[in-house]
Amino acid sequence: MVLVNDNYLKLPESYLFSDIKKKVNAYKERHPEARIISLGIGDVTRPIVPAIVGAMHAAVDEMGNADTFRGYGPEQGYDFLRERIIAHDFFSRGVELDADEIFVGDGAKSDLGNFGDILSVKCRIAVTDPVYPVYVDTNVMGGRAGELSDDGKHWSRIIYLPCTAENQFVPELPTERPDVIYLCYPNNPTGTTLSRIELQKWVDYARENESLILFDAAYEAFIHDDNIPHSIYEMEGAKEVAIEFRSFSKTAGFTGLRCGYTVVPKVLKLYDSSGKKIQANPLWNRRQTTKFNGTSYIVQRAAEAAYSLLGDKQIKESIEYYMRNARLLKESLENIGLKIFGGDNAPYIWVKTPNGLSSWKFFDRLLHECHIVGTPGVGFGPSGEGYFRLTAFGRYEDTIEAISRIQHWKL
Ligand code: MLT
């Protein structure tokens, strides 16, 4: 008899975005004539920029030449990329890191999910609510979430930190001490941000309470406002308590190419069960070298090109394209009386559903009556009920068309 990991059986049947895809496909089958606009999953629509495509072509040629061919690369990533990351993403913001604190991977989702491998099953987890479902689901898989409540809303061992219009989407410090705190800023799904002062509070809390912050900065490239930190390491003392996850997916259109990286500072220490301090960096290195053979050379050359002068200019144009969508969505939906949050420093718009409609009811009506797909806020957690997420990653023409359909909609 082969036993499965029972924790998987506790999970809802499918992942949020798979659920939505199923619903939309079923609708399409019944209404093949409908021209559906997807502003649901945060997937990019702009092609990879020419500077990056050029770098990939060159890397492909190298792989086809006996003198320049490369087999397995370093599991942690090539130095040419790690050095660019350090100089461009951190040193330029006054943060010093060593190359061996950077681990290049195939995207933030995998690293965020896999990081649980080095944490005890006993760790108590805190998440902001609503939240990117990967944090919760991977902790369910790892046995850290406890049991799901009868109403299917809360996991018994997870500490939820509500973020709603009532607290301006700024989570309050927990009243019960978590071991691990997931923070994502700019936030997915609400599109809101934390100021330097607010983020410093979290770092101070983690230092005082010996908690670990897992900081997802996948959307930092969308920040316009100078008062908003791009990296948690801009905060004093953060290296002792925070791991940061970054992604090229939204920044440079790599959702299909796959590349991201994780920063594990060498000063960051956790504990073993006897109370001895343990450096997190070698543990993560051990995990990666055992279970991961590195991101492909071609993709790492592509990521490197995102830091070149031309690559940087071109990807900024794509980011500006998406942020124009965000501004248009925000302004026009506000003009028809909807209450909108986010969208200023993030590619997500968080809509308060009108007339007390539930998130799923709003989803169904928007799909059936306007042929637009978004993401029900409650899919991100109980405090997301009554909210709805739209992404700015659509094509400009589709975004304009979606806005016009919503403006003519009898809600
Ligand atoms: C989202 O829509 O929340 C994101 O695209 C999901 C992801 O980045 O995995």
Coordinates of C-alpha atoms and ligand atoms in Angstrom, one line a residue:
M1 CA 0.0 0.0 0.0
V2 CA 1.5 3.3 -1.1
L3 CA 0.4 6.2 1.1
V4 CA 0.1 9.7 -0.4
N5 CA 0.9 12.9 1.3
D6 CA -2.4 13.4 3.0
N7 CA -1.9 17.2 3.1
Y8 CA -2.7 17.3 -0.6
L9 CA -6.1 15.8 0.1
K10 CA -6.9 18.8 2.3
L11 CA -6.5 21.2 -0.6
P12 CA -9.5 22.5 -2.6
E13 CA -9.7 20.5 -5.8
S14 CA -8.0 23.0 -8.0
Y15 CA -5.8 26.1 -8.0
L16 CA -7.7 29.4 -8.3
F17 CA -6.6 30.2 -11.9
S18 CA -7.3 26.7 -13.1
D19 CA -10.9 27.0 -11.7
I20 CA -11.4 30.2 -13.5
K21 CA -10.0 28.8 -16.8
K22 CA -12.5 25.9 -16.5
K23 CA -15.5 28.3 -16.0
V24 CA -14.4 30.4 -18.9
N25 CA -13.9 27.4 -21.2
A26 CA -17.3 26.1 -20.3
Y27 CA -18.9 29.5 -21.1
K28 CA -17.0 29.6 -24.4
E29 CA -18.3 26.2 -25.4
R30 CA -21.8 27.4 -24.9
H31 CA -21.2 30.8 -26.5
P32 CA -18.6 30.3 -29.2
E33 CA -19.5 33.7 -30.7
A34 CA -18.6 35.7 -27.6
R35 CA -15.4 37.7 -27.9
I36 CA -14.0 37.3 -24.5
I37 CA -11.4 39.7 -23.1
S38 CA -9.2 38.3 -20.4
L39 CA -8.2 40.6 -17.6
G40 CA -8.0 37.7 -15.2
I41 CA -4.7 36.0 -14.6
G42 CA -1.8 38.4 -14.5
D43 CA -0.1 37.2 -17.7
V44 CA 1.8 39.6 -19.9
T45 CA 0.8 40.2 -23.5
R46 CA 3.7 42.3 -24.8
P47 CA 6.3 40.3 -26.7
I48 CA 9.9 39.9 -25.4
V49 CA 11.8 43.1 -26.3
P50 CA 14.3 43.0 -29.2
A51 CA 17.4 43.5 -27.0
I52 CA 16.5 40.3 -25.1
V53 CA 15.5 38.4 -28.2
G54 CA 18.9 39.3 -29.8
A55 CA 20.7 38.0 -26.7
M56 CA 18.8 34.7 -26.8
H57 CA 19.7 34.2 -30.5
A58 CA 23.3 34.8 -29.7
A59 CA 23.1 32.3 -26.8
V60 CA 21.4 29.7 -29.0
D61 CA 24.3 30.0 -31.5
E62 CA 26.8 29.5 -28.7
M63 CA 25.0 26.3 -27.7
G64 CA 25.3 25.0 -31.2
N65 CA 29.0 25.6 -31.5
A66 CA 31.4 23.0 -30.1
D67 CA 33.7 25.7 -28.7
T68 CA 31.1 27.7 -26.8
F69 CA 28.5 24.9 -25.9
R70 CA 27.6 24.7 -22.2
G71 CA 26.3 21.8 -20.3
Y72 CA 25.1 22.0 -16.7
G73 CA 25.6 25.5 -15.3
P74 CA 26.0 26.5 -11.7
E75 CA 22.8 25.6 -9.8
Q76 CA 22.8 29.1 -8.3
G77 CA 23.1 30.9 -11.6
Y78 CA 25.9 32.2 -13.7
D79 CA 28.0 35.0 -12.3
F80 CA 27.4 37.2 -15.3
L81 CA 23.7 37.4 -14.2
R82 CA 24.2 37.5 -10.5
E83 CA 26.6 40.4 -10.8
R84 CA 24.2 42.4 -13.0
I85 CA 21.4 41.7 -10.5
I86 CA 23.5 42.9 -7.6
A87 CA 24.7 46.1 -9.4
H88 CA 21.4 47.0 -10.9
D89 CA 18.7 45.9 -8.5
F90 CA 20.5 46.5 -5.2
F91 CA 23.8 48.4 -5.2
S92 CA 22.0 51.3 -7.1
R93 CA 19.6 51.5 -4.1
G94 CA 22.4 51.5 -1.5
V95 CA 22.1 47.7 -0.7
E96 CA 25.3 45.6 -0.8
L97 CA 25.0 41.9 -1.4
D98 CA 27.5 39.2 -2.4
A99 CA 27.0 37.0 -5.5
D100 CA 26.6 33.9 -3.3
E101 CA 23.5 35.5 -1.7
I102 CA 21.7 35.4 -5.0
F103 CA 20.1 32.2 -6.3
V104 CA 18.8 32.4 -9.9
G105 CA 15.8 30.1 -10.4
D106 CA 12.9 29.6 -12.8
G107 CA 10.6 32.1 -11.3
A108 CA 9.3 33.5 -8.0
K109 CA 6.4 31.1 -7.8
S110 CA 8.7 28.0 -7.6
D111 CA 11.1 29.5 -5.1
L112 CA 8.3 30.8 -2.9
G113 CA 6.7 27.4 -2.9
N114 CA 10.0 25.5 -2.5
F115 CA 11.3 27.6 0.3
G116 CA 9.1 25.6 2.7
D117 CA 11.5 22.7 2.2
I118 CA 14.0 24.2 4.6
L119 CA 11.3 25.2 7.2
S120 CA 10.0 23.1 10.0
V121 CA 6.5 21.7 9.8
K122 CA 6.0 23.3 13.1
C123 CA 6.4 26.9 11.8
R124 CA 3.3 29.1 12.2
I125 CA 2.7 31.1 9.1
A126 CA 1.1 34.5 8.7
V127 CA -0.3 35.9 5.4
T128 CA -1.9 39.1 4.5
D129 CA -5.5 38.5 3.4
P130 CA -6.3 38.6 0.5
V131 CA -3.1 36.9 -0.7
Y132 CA -1.4 35.2 -3.7
P133 CA -2.8 31.6 -3.2
V134 CA 0.6 30.0 -3.7
Y135 CA 1.7 31.0 -0.2
V136 CA -1.2 29.3 1.5
D137 CA -1.5 26.2 -0.8
T138 CA 2.2 25.3 -0.5
N139 CA 2.0 25.5 3.3
V140 CA -1.0 23.2 3.2
M141 CA 1.1 20.8 1.1
G142 CA 3.9 21.1 3.6
G143 CA 1.6 20.3 6.6
R144 CA 1.9 23.7 8.2
A145 CA -1.6 25.0 7.6
G146 CA -3.7 22.8 10.0
E147 CA -7.3 22.1 9.1
L148 CA -9.7 24.0 6.8
S149 CA -12.7 25.6 8.6
D150 CA -16.1 24.2 7.8
D151 CA -17.0 27.3 5.8
G152 CA -13.8 26.6 3.7
K153 CA -12.4 30.1 4.5
H154 CA -9.6 29.7 7.1
W155 CA -6.8 27.3 7.9
S156 CA -6.5 26.7 11.6
R157 CA -2.8 27.2 11.9
I158 CA -2.5 30.2 9.5
I159 CA -2.6 33.7 10.9
Y160 CA -4.6 36.0 8.6
L161 CA -3.8 39.7 8.5
P162 CA -6.8 41.4 6.8
C163 CA -6.2 44.1 4.3
T164 CA -9.4 45.9 3.3
A165 CA -10.5 49.4 2.5
E166 CA -11.2 49.9 6.2
N167 CA -7.4 49.7 7.0
Q168 CA -6.3 51.2 3.7
F169 CA -5.0 47.8 2.8
V170 CA -2.2 48.2 5.4
P171 CA -2.0 45.0 7.5
E172 CA -1.8 45.4 11.2
L173 CA 1.1 43.7 13.1
P174 CA -0.1 40.3 14.3
T175 CA -1.3 39.9 17.9
E176 CA -0.2 36.3 17.9
R177 CA 3.5 35.7 17.0
P178 CA 4.1 34.0 13.6
D179 CA 7.4 32.3 12.7
V180 CA 7.1 33.2 9.0
I181 CA 5.4 36.2 7.5
Y182 CA 4.6 36.4 3.8
L183 CA 4.6 40.0 2.4
C184 CA 4.1 40.9 -1.2
Y185 CA 4.6 44.6 -2.2
P186 CA 3.5 46.1 -4.5
N187 CA 0.7 43.8 -3.6
N188 CA -0.8 41.0 -5.6
P189 CA -3.9 41.1 -5.6
T190 CA -4.8 44.5 -4.3
G191 CA -2.3 46.5 -6.2
T192 CA -1.5 48.6 -3.1
T193 CA 1.9 49.4 -1.6
L194 CA 3.6 49.9 1.7
S195 CA 5.6 53.1 2.5
R196 CA 9.1 52.9 3.9
I197 CA 7.8 53.6 7.4
E198 CA 5.3 50.9 7.2
L199 CA 7.7 48.3 5.8
Q200 CA 10.3 49.3 8.4
K201 CA 7.7 48.4 11.1
W202 CA 7.5 44.9 9.8
V203 CA 11.2 44.5 9.7
D204 CA 11.4 45.8 13.3
Y205 CA 8.6 43.4 14.4
A206 CA 10.4 40.5 12.8
R207 CA 13.7 41.4 14.5
E208 CA 12.0 41.8 17.9
N209 CA 10.0 38.6 17.6
E210 CA 12.6 36.5 15.7
S211 CA 10.2 35.9 12.8
L212 CA 11.2 35.4 9.2
I213 CA 9.8 37.6 6.4
L214 CA 9.4 36.1 3.0
F215 CA 9.2 39.2 0.8
D216 CA 7.7 38.8 -2.7
A217 CA 8.9 41.8 -4.8
A218 CA 7.7 40.4 -8.2
Y219 CA 6.1 43.7 -9.0
E220 CA 8.7 46.2 -7.9
A221 CA 9.4 47.4 -11.5
F222 CA 5.9 49.0 -11.5
I223 CA 6.7 51.4 -8.7
H224 CA 6.6 55.1 -9.8
D225 CA 6.5 56.8 -6.4
D226 CA 10.0 57.5 -4.9
N227 CA 8.7 56.9 -1.3
I228 CA 7.9 53.3 -2.0
P229 CA 10.8 50.8 -1.4
H230 CA 11.7 48.5 -4.2
S231 CA 13.5 46.0 -2.0
I232 CA 13.0 45.1 1.7
Y233 CA 16.8 45.4 2.1
E234 CA 16.4 49.2 1.8
M235 CA 15.0 48.8 5.4
E236 CA 17.5 48.9 8.3
G237 CA 18.2 45.4 9.7
A238 CA 16.2 43.6 7.0
K239 CA 19.1 41.3 5.9
E240 CA 18.9 39.6 9.3
V241 CA 15.2 38.6 8.9
A242 CA 14.1 38.7 5.3
I243 CA 14.4 36.6 2.2
E244 CA 13.4 38.4 -1.0
F245 CA 11.9 36.9 -4.2
R246 CA 12.2 38.6 -7.5
S247 CA 10.9 37.7 -11.0
F248 CA 11.6 38.6 -14.6
S249 CA 8.0 37.5 -15.5
K250 CA 6.2 40.8 -15.1
T251 CA 9.3 43.0 -15.4
A252 CA 10.6 41.7 -18.7
G253 CA 7.7 39.5 -20.0
F254 CA 9.3 36.2 -19.0
T255 CA 6.0 34.4 -17.9
G256 CA 6.7 31.9 -20.7
L257 CA 10.5 32.0 -20.5
R258 CA 10.8 31.5 -16.7
C259 CA 13.5 33.2 -14.7
G260 CA 13.6 34.8 -11.2
Y261 CA 15.9 34.9 -8.3
T262 CA 15.9 34.7 -4.5
V263 CA 18.1 36.6 -2.1
V264 CA 19.2 34.7 1.0
P265 CA 21.5 37.0 3.0
K266 CA 24.3 35.2 4.8
V267 CA 23.6 37.0 8.1
L268 CA 20.1 35.6 8.2
K269 CA 19.9 32.8 10.9
L270 CA 17.1 30.4 11.8
Y271 CA 17.2 27.8 14.5
D272 CA 17.4 24.0 14.7
S273 CA 15.2 22.0 17.1
S274 CA 17.9 22.2 19.9
G275 CA 17.9 26.0 19.7
K276 CA 21.2 26.3 17.8
K277 CA 21.4 29.1 15.3
I278 CA 21.6 28.0 11.7
Q279 CA 22.5 30.1 8.6
A280 CA 19.7 29.9 6.0
N281 CA 21.9 30.5 3.0
P282 CA 23.8 27.1 3.0
L283 CA 20.5 25.3 3.7
W284 CA 18.9 26.9 0.6
N285 CA 22.1 26.2 -1.4
R286 CA 21.9 22.6 -0.3
R287 CA 18.3 22.4 -1.4
Q288 CA 18.9 24.0 -4.7
T289 CA 22.0 22.0 -5.6
T290 CA 20.1 18.8 -4.8
K291 CA 16.8 19.4 -6.4
F292 CA 17.6 21.9 -9.1
N293 CA 20.0 21.9 -12.0
G294 CA 19.9 25.6 -12.7
T295 CA 18.0 27.9 -15.1
S296 CA 18.9 27.4 -18.7
Y297 CA 21.9 29.3 -20.1
I298 CA 19.8 30.8 -22.9
V299 CA 17.3 32.2 -20.4
Q300 CA 20.0 33.6 -18.1
R301 CA 21.6 35.4 -21.1
A302 CA 18.1 36.8 -21.8
A303 CA 17.7 38.0 -18.2
E304 CA 21.2 39.5 -18.4
A305 CA 20.1 41.5 -21.5
A306 CA 17.2 43.0 -19.5
Y307 CA 19.9 45.0 -17.6
S308 CA 21.7 46.3 -20.7
L309 CA 21.1 49.9 -21.6
L310 CA 18.9 49.1 -24.5
G311 CA 17.1 46.2 -22.8
D312 CA 16.4 48.3 -19.8
K313 CA 14.9 51.1 -22.0
Q314 CA 12.8 48.6 -23.9
I315 CA 11.4 46.8 -20.9
K316 CA 10.6 50.2 -19.3
E317 CA 8.5 51.0 -22.4
S318 CA 6.5 47.8 -21.9
I319 CA 6.0 48.6 -18.2
E320 CA 4.8 52.0 -19.2
Y321 CA 2.4 50.4 -21.7
Y322 CA 0.8 48.3 -18.9
M323 CA 0.7 51.2 -16.5
R324 CA -1.2 53.3 -19.0
N325 CA -3.7 50.4 -19.0
A326 CA -3.8 50.6 -15.3
R327 CA -4.4 54.4 -15.3
L328 CA -7.2 54.1 -17.9
L329 CA -8.9 51.3 -16.1
K330 CA -8.7 53.1 -12.8
E331 CA -9.9 56.5 -14.0
S332 CA -12.7 55.3 -16.2
L333 CA -14.1 52.8 -13.6
E334 CA -13.9 55.5 -11.0
N335 CA -15.8 57.8 -13.4
I336 CA -18.7 55.4 -13.5
G337 CA -18.9 55.4 -9.7
L338 CA -17.0 52.2 -8.9
K339 CA -14.7 52.3 -5.9
I340 CA -11.1 51.4 -7.1
F341 CA -7.9 50.7 -5.2
G342 CA -4.4 49.9 -6.4
G343 CA -3.2 50.5 -9.9
D344 CA -0.8 53.4 -9.2
N345 CA 2.4 51.5 -8.5
A346 CA 1.2 48.0 -9.5
P347 CA -0.4 46.4 -12.5
Y348 CA -3.5 45.3 -10.6
I349 CA -6.8 47.2 -10.0
W350 CA -8.8 46.1 -7.0
V351 CA -12.5 46.9 -7.5
K352 CA -15.1 47.1 -4.7
T353 CA -18.0 45.1 -6.1
P354 CA -21.1 47.4 -6.4
N355 CA -24.4 46.8 -4.7
G356 CA -23.0 44.3 -2.3
L357 CA -22.5 41.7 -5.0
S358 CA -20.3 38.8 -3.9
S359 CA -17.0 38.4 -5.8
W360 CA -18.2 35.3 -7.7
K361 CA -21.5 36.8 -8.5
F362 CA -19.7 39.8 -10.0
F363 CA -17.4 37.4 -11.9
D364 CA -20.4 35.6 -13.4
R365 CA -22.2 38.8 -14.4
L366 CA -19.1 40.4 -15.9
L367 CA -18.4 37.2 -17.9
H368 CA -22.0 36.6 -19.0
E369 CA -23.0 40.2 -19.6
C370 CA -19.7 41.9 -20.8
H371 CA -17.6 38.9 -21.8
I372 CA -14.8 40.0 -19.6
V373 CA -12.8 37.8 -17.3
G374 CA -11.4 39.0 -14.1
T375 CA -10.5 37.4 -10.8
P376 CA -12.9 37.2 -7.9
G377 CA -11.3 38.7 -4.8
V378 CA -12.5 36.0 -2.5
G379 CA -10.4 33.5 -4.5
F380 CA -7.4 35.2 -2.8
G381 CA -8.8 34.8 0.7
P382 CA -11.8 35.6 2.9
S383 CA -11.0 39.4 3.2
G384 CA -11.2 39.5 -0.6
E385 CA -14.9 38.9 -0.5
G386 CA -16.8 41.8 -2.1
Y387 CA -13.7 42.7 -4.2
F388 CA -12.6 41.9 -7.7
R389 CA -9.2 42.0 -9.5
L390 CA -8.5 43.3 -13.0
T391 CA -5.1 43.1 -14.5
A392 CA -3.4 45.9 -16.5
F393 CA -1.4 43.2 -18.5
G394 CA -4.0 43.0 -21.3
R395 CA -3.5 44.5 -24.7
Y396 CA -4.2 48.2 -24.9
E397 CA -7.0 47.8 -27.5
D398 CA -8.6 45.1 -25.3
T399 CA -8.4 47.2 -22.2
I400 CA -10.1 50.1 -24.0
E401 CA -12.8 47.7 -25.3
A402 CA -13.3 46.2 -21.9
I403 CA -13.7 49.7 -20.4
S404 CA -16.2 50.7 -23.0
R405 CA -18.2 47.5 -22.3
I406 CA -18.2 48.1 -18.6
Q407 CA -19.3 51.8 -19.1
H408 CA -22.3 50.6 -21.1
W409 CA -23.2 47.9 -18.7
K410 CA -26.4 48.1 -16.7
L411 CA -25.1 47.0 -13.3
Ligands
MLT1 C1 -1.6 36.3 -10.9 O1 -2.5 36.5 -11.7 O2 -1.8 36.5 -9.7 C2 -0.2 35.9 -11.3 O3 -0.1 35.9 -12.7 C3 0.0 34.6 -10.9 C4 1.5 34.3 -10.9 O4 2.3 35.2 -11.1 O5 1.8 33.1 -10.8

